[in-house]
Amino acid sequence: MKVVISGYGKMGHMVEEVLRERGIECAGASEDIVNFDDSIAKDSVCIDFTFPDAFRANYPALARKFKAVVVGTTGWNDIFSQVKECFEKEGTPMIYASNFSIGVNVTFALAELASKKLAGLGYEPSIVEVHHIHKLDAPSGTAATMAAIVGEQMGVEVPIRSVREGEVPGIHELTLKGSCDKIEIRHEAFSRKGFAQGAVQAAVMTEGLSGVHEFKELIF
């Protein structure tokens, strides 16, 4: 198996480190994935950690050039149907996630269970997310995913408060407040490595896969 990294910032370097630890070949890393060597791309899985505008411009090339694609970039949900149609038309499997951390995906499952059990019992949900000052999207894709999960179960719109400070890798806290008690579900990332580990695991999971899938649907 070979992997090509699209976007060679901090996350790209972390993905490269995890690939090395797992003995998986990194066949290249590029900030200009559209012009990446087609002969290498056709036999490689691309892991994309870029920016929303870059992914919006690049996804047709990703679908056309690569054996499979793992998308960790967020901020493109409004064009999801177009992206899905493009990958399905090209016959290229894609796994996407607002957050590839295994711990975060367990947190999603806990949020779904808690909000389902508390629906209709007078509990009010809210979310606070904290990230480093370099993060461009707000709320985070992870917070938006959590809000969608809880909102679907409870039939309400879930407010999100976004905080940007220092170099915080990521904190997400769901509060379910009732008249007599309060439940908090919190995930804190200590580094970006957990995101990279999940993305590499997703790349491995593309073997023999077809279609477009959300990571959390594949691991539970």
GROMACS .gro file of C-alpha atoms in nm:
model
  220
    1MET     CA    1   0.000   0.000   0.000
    2LYS     CA    2   0.120   0.351  -0.087
    3VAL     CA    3  -0.004   0.685   0.047
    4VAL     CA    4   0.029   1.035  -0.095
    5ILE     CA    5  -0.028   1.332   0.135
    6SER     CA    6  -0.219   1.633   0.004
    7GLY     CA    7  -0.125   1.934   0.216
    8TYR     CA    8   0.214   1.927   0.384
    9GLY     CA    9   0.154   2.142   0.689
   10LYS     CA   10   0.157   2.028   1.050
   11MET     CA   11  -0.104   1.757   0.990
   12GLY     CA   12   0.071   1.639   0.675
   13HIS     CA   13   0.397   1.597   0.864
   14MET     CA   14   0.217   1.411   1.141
   15VAL     CA   15   0.055   1.174   0.889
   16GLU     CA   16   0.400   1.110   0.742
   17GLU     CA   17   0.532   1.022   1.090
   18VAL     CA   18   0.247   0.775   1.151
   19LEU     CA   19   0.299   0.614   0.809
   20ARG     CA   20   0.665   0.563   0.895
   21GLU     CA   21   0.576   0.409   1.232
   22ARG     CA   22   0.333   0.167   1.067
   23GLY     CA   23   0.571   0.071   0.786
   24ILE     CA   24   0.348   0.214   0.512
   25GLU     CA   25   0.516   0.375   0.213
   26CYS     CA   26   0.472   0.751   0.172
   27ALA     CA   27   0.489   0.795  -0.204
   28GLY     CA   28   0.494   1.173  -0.186
   29ALA     CA   29   0.356   1.488  -0.028
   30SER     CA   30   0.235   1.789  -0.222
   31GLU     CA   31   0.081   2.131  -0.182
   32ASP     CA   32  -0.019   2.111  -0.551
   33ILE     CA   33  -0.203   1.780  -0.570
   34VAL     CA   34  -0.373   1.862  -0.902
   35ASN     CA   35  -0.035   1.837  -1.077
   36PHE     CA   36   0.094   1.538  -0.882
   37ASP     CA   37   0.242   1.256  -1.095
   38ASP     CA   38  -0.050   1.052  -1.234
   39SER     CA   39   0.157   0.734  -1.261
   40ILE     CA   40   0.215   0.735  -0.884
   41ALA     CA   41  -0.133   0.861  -0.795
   42LYS     CA   42  -0.321   0.578  -0.968
   43ASP     CA   43  -0.172   0.320  -0.729
   44SER     CA   44  -0.188   0.537  -0.415
   45VAL     CA   45  -0.436   0.640  -0.149
   46CYS     CA   46  -0.442   1.017  -0.099
   47ILE     CA   47  -0.484   1.158   0.253
   48ASP     CA   48  -0.606   1.517   0.226
   49PHE     CA   49  -0.548   1.765   0.507
   50THR     CA   50  -0.565   2.100   0.330
   51PHE     CA   51  -0.802   2.398   0.355
   52PRO     CA   52  -1.171   2.424   0.257
   53ASP     CA   53  -1.103   2.634  -0.053
   54ALA     CA   54  -0.826   2.400  -0.165
   55PHE     CA   55  -1.042   2.090  -0.129
   56ARG     CA   56  -1.329   2.257  -0.313
   57ALA     CA   57  -1.097   2.326  -0.606
   58ASN     CA   58  -0.913   1.993  -0.594
   59TYR     CA   59  -1.175   1.724  -0.530
   60PRO     CA   60  -1.245   1.647  -0.900
   61ALA     CA   61  -0.872   1.582  -0.952
   62LEU     CA   62  -0.852   1.373  -0.634
   63ALA     CA   63  -1.141   1.156  -0.752
   64ARG     CA   64  -0.993   1.118  -1.099
   65LYS     CA   65  -0.627   1.057  -1.015
   66PHE     CA   66  -0.612   0.840  -0.703
   67LYS     CA   67  -0.689   0.480  -0.611
   68ALA     CA   68  -0.881   0.604  -0.304
   69VAL     CA   69  -0.905   0.922  -0.099
   70VAL     CA   70  -0.925   0.998   0.275
   71VAL     CA   71  -1.050   1.350   0.349
   72GLY     CA   72  -0.971   1.515   0.681
   73THR     CA   73  -1.035   1.866   0.552
   74THR     CA   74  -1.355   2.026   0.684
   75GLY     CA   75  -1.568   2.323   0.579
   76TRP     CA   76  -1.720   2.180   0.258
   77ASN     CA   77  -2.045   2.023   0.382
   78ASP     CA   78  -2.253   2.254   0.163
   79ILE     CA   79  -2.116   2.080  -0.150
   80PHE     CA   80  -2.127   1.727  -0.007
   81SER     CA   81  -2.377   1.599  -0.267
   82GLN     CA   82  -2.155   1.726  -0.551
   83VAL     CA   83  -1.844   1.569  -0.402
   84LYS     CA   84  -2.021   1.237  -0.341
   85GLU     CA   85  -2.155   1.229  -0.697
   86CYS     CA   86  -1.810   1.303  -0.839
   87PHE     CA   87  -1.637   1.023  -0.646
   88GLU     CA   88  -1.912   0.774  -0.726
   89LYS     CA   89  -1.897   0.865  -1.095
   90GLU     CA   90  -1.520   0.809  -1.099
   91GLY     CA   91  -1.556   0.484  -0.903
   92THR     CA   92  -1.309   0.610  -0.641
   93PRO     CA   93  -1.373   0.513  -0.278
   94MET     CA   94  -1.364   0.799  -0.029
   95ILE     CA   95  -1.368   0.808   0.351
   96TYR     CA   96  -1.430   1.144   0.513
   97ALA     CA   97  -1.458   1.270   0.870
   98SER     CA   98  -1.487   1.595   1.056
   99ASN     CA   99  -1.239   1.433   1.297
  100PHE     CA  100  -1.045   1.109   1.249
  101SER     CA  101  -0.956   1.069   1.617
  102ILE     CA  102  -1.083   0.734   1.745
  103GLY     CA  103  -1.156   0.902   2.080
  104VAL     CA  104  -1.368   1.171   1.915
  105ASN     CA  105  -1.568   0.909   1.729
  106VAL     CA  106  -1.634   0.729   2.058
  107THR     CA  107  -1.746   1.069   2.193
  108PHE     CA  108  -1.991   1.098   1.901
  109ALA     CA  109  -2.137   0.760   1.998
  110LEU     CA  110  -2.172   0.870   2.363
  111ALA     CA  111  -2.337   1.196   2.256
  112GLU     CA  112  -2.586   1.005   2.043
  113LEU     CA  113  -2.673   0.764   2.324
  114ALA     CA  114  -2.712   1.036   2.588
  115SER     CA  115  -2.920   1.270   2.372
  116LYS     CA  116  -3.145   0.985   2.261
  117LYS     CA  117  -3.214   0.882   2.621
  118LEU     CA  118  -3.277   1.242   2.733
  119ALA     CA  119  -3.498   1.350   2.440
  120GLY     CA  120  -3.826   1.496   2.562
  121LEU     CA  121  -3.716   1.511   2.927
  122GLY     CA  122  -3.642   1.884   2.942
  123TYR     CA  123  -3.266   1.879   2.899
  124GLU     CA  124  -3.104   2.163   2.702
  125PRO     CA  125  -2.794   2.078   2.497
  126SER     CA  126  -2.503   2.310   2.421
  127ILE     CA  127  -2.152   2.268   2.286
  128VAL     CA  128  -1.826   2.454   2.349
  129GLU     CA  129  -1.526   2.392   2.123
  130VAL     CA  130  -1.175   2.531   2.176
  131HIS     CA  131  -0.897   2.528   1.914
  132HIS     CA  132  -0.569   2.695   1.829
  133ILE     CA  133  -0.570   3.044   1.678
  134HIS     CA  134  -0.468   2.913   1.334
  135LYS     CA  135  -0.792   2.721   1.278
  136LEU     CA  136  -0.992   2.895   1.006
  137ASP     CA  137  -1.338   2.741   1.034
  138ALA     CA  138  -1.575   2.811   1.323
  139PRO     CA  139  -1.750   2.620   1.452
  140SER     CA  140  -1.520   2.325   1.400
  141GLY     CA  141  -1.638   2.041   1.181
  142THR     CA  142  -1.629   1.817   1.488
  143ALA     CA  143  -1.861   2.048   1.681
  144ALA     CA  144  -2.095   2.074   1.385
  145THR     CA  145  -2.108   1.694   1.357
  146MET     CA  146  -2.179   1.660   1.729
  147ALA     CA  147  -2.452   1.925   1.708
  148ALA     CA  148  -2.613   1.743   1.416
  149ILE     CA  149  -2.609   1.413   1.607
  150VAL     CA  150  -2.763   1.565   1.920
  151GLY     CA  151  -3.007   1.780   1.726
  152GLU     CA  152  -3.139   1.482   1.535
  153GLN     CA  153  -3.201   1.287   1.855
  154MET     CA  154  -3.354   1.574   2.055
  155GLY     CA  155  -3.530   1.765   1.779
  156VAL     CA  156  -3.367   2.097   1.868
  157GLU     CA  157  -3.100   2.329   1.731
  158VAL     CA  158  -2.786   2.295   1.940
  159PRO     CA  159  -2.595   2.619   2.013
  160ILE     CA  160  -2.217   2.609   1.966
  161ARG     CA  161  -1.965   2.848   2.121
  162SER     CA  162  -1.626   2.861   1.948
  163VAL     CA  163  -1.308   2.974   2.124
  164ARG     CA  164  -0.972   3.027   1.954
  165GLU     CA  165  -0.669   3.050   2.181
  166GLY     CA  166  -0.299   2.957   2.186
  167GLU     CA  167  -0.202   2.625   2.030
  168VAL     CA  168  -0.486   2.410   2.170
  169PRO     CA  169  -0.514   2.094   1.952
  170GLY     CA  170  -0.886   2.059   2.022
  171ILE     CA  171  -1.141   2.043   2.304
  172HIS     CA  172  -1.509   1.958   2.254
  173GLU     CA  173  -1.757   1.961   2.539
  174LEU     CA  174  -2.125   1.872   2.515
  175THR     CA  175  -2.343   1.984   2.808
  176LEU     CA  176  -2.693   1.847   2.864
  177LYS     CA  177  -2.851   2.064   3.135
  178GLY     CA  178  -3.174   1.974   3.312
  179SER     CA  179  -3.363   2.134   3.598
  180CYS     CA  180  -3.203   1.905   3.856
  181ASP     CA  181  -2.870   1.799   3.709
  182LYS     CA  182  -2.619   1.842   3.431
  183ILE     CA  183  -2.435   1.589   3.217
  184GLU     CA  184  -2.106   1.675   3.044
  185ILE     CA  185  -1.932   1.473   2.773
  186ARG     CA  186  -1.584   1.608   2.701
  187HIS     CA  187  -1.303   1.513   2.467
  188GLU     CA  188  -0.961   1.677   2.478
  189ALA     CA  189  -0.688   1.608   2.225
  190PHE     CA  190  -0.333   1.626   2.359
  191SER     CA  191  -0.177   1.647   2.012
  192ARG     CA  192  -0.262   1.615   1.644
  193LYS     CA  193  -0.123   1.263   1.633
  194GLY     CA  194  -0.458   1.101   1.717
  195PHE     CA  195  -0.609   1.262   1.407
  196ALA     CA  196  -0.323   1.133   1.193
  197GLN     CA  197  -0.349   0.780   1.334
  198GLY     CA  198  -0.719   0.765   1.249
  199ALA     CA  199  -0.662   0.899   0.898
  200VAL     CA  200  -0.394   0.637   0.829
  201GLN     CA  201  -0.628   0.368   0.962
  202ALA     CA  202  -0.895   0.498   0.723
  203ALA     CA  203  -0.647   0.473   0.435
  204VAL     CA  204  -0.591   0.105   0.524
  205MET     CA  205  -0.970   0.055   0.532
  206THR     CA  206  -1.010   0.176   0.172
  207GLU     CA  207  -0.868  -0.156   0.051
  208GLY     CA  208  -1.158  -0.342  -0.110
  209LEU     CA  209  -1.400  -0.058  -0.028
  210SER     CA  210  -1.637   0.110  -0.272
  211GLY     CA  211  -1.846   0.424  -0.242
  212VAL     CA  212  -1.834   0.726  -0.012
  213HIS     CA  213  -1.839   0.668   0.364
  214GLU     CA  214  -1.814   0.863   0.688
  215PHE     CA  215  -1.541   0.724   0.914
  216LYS     CA  216  -1.765   0.691   1.219
  217GLU     CA  217  -2.001   0.464   1.026
  218LEU     CA  218  -1.717   0.222   0.945
  219ILE     CA  219  -1.563   0.182   1.289
  220PHE     CA  220  -1.879   0.114   1.495
   0.00000   0.00000   0.00000
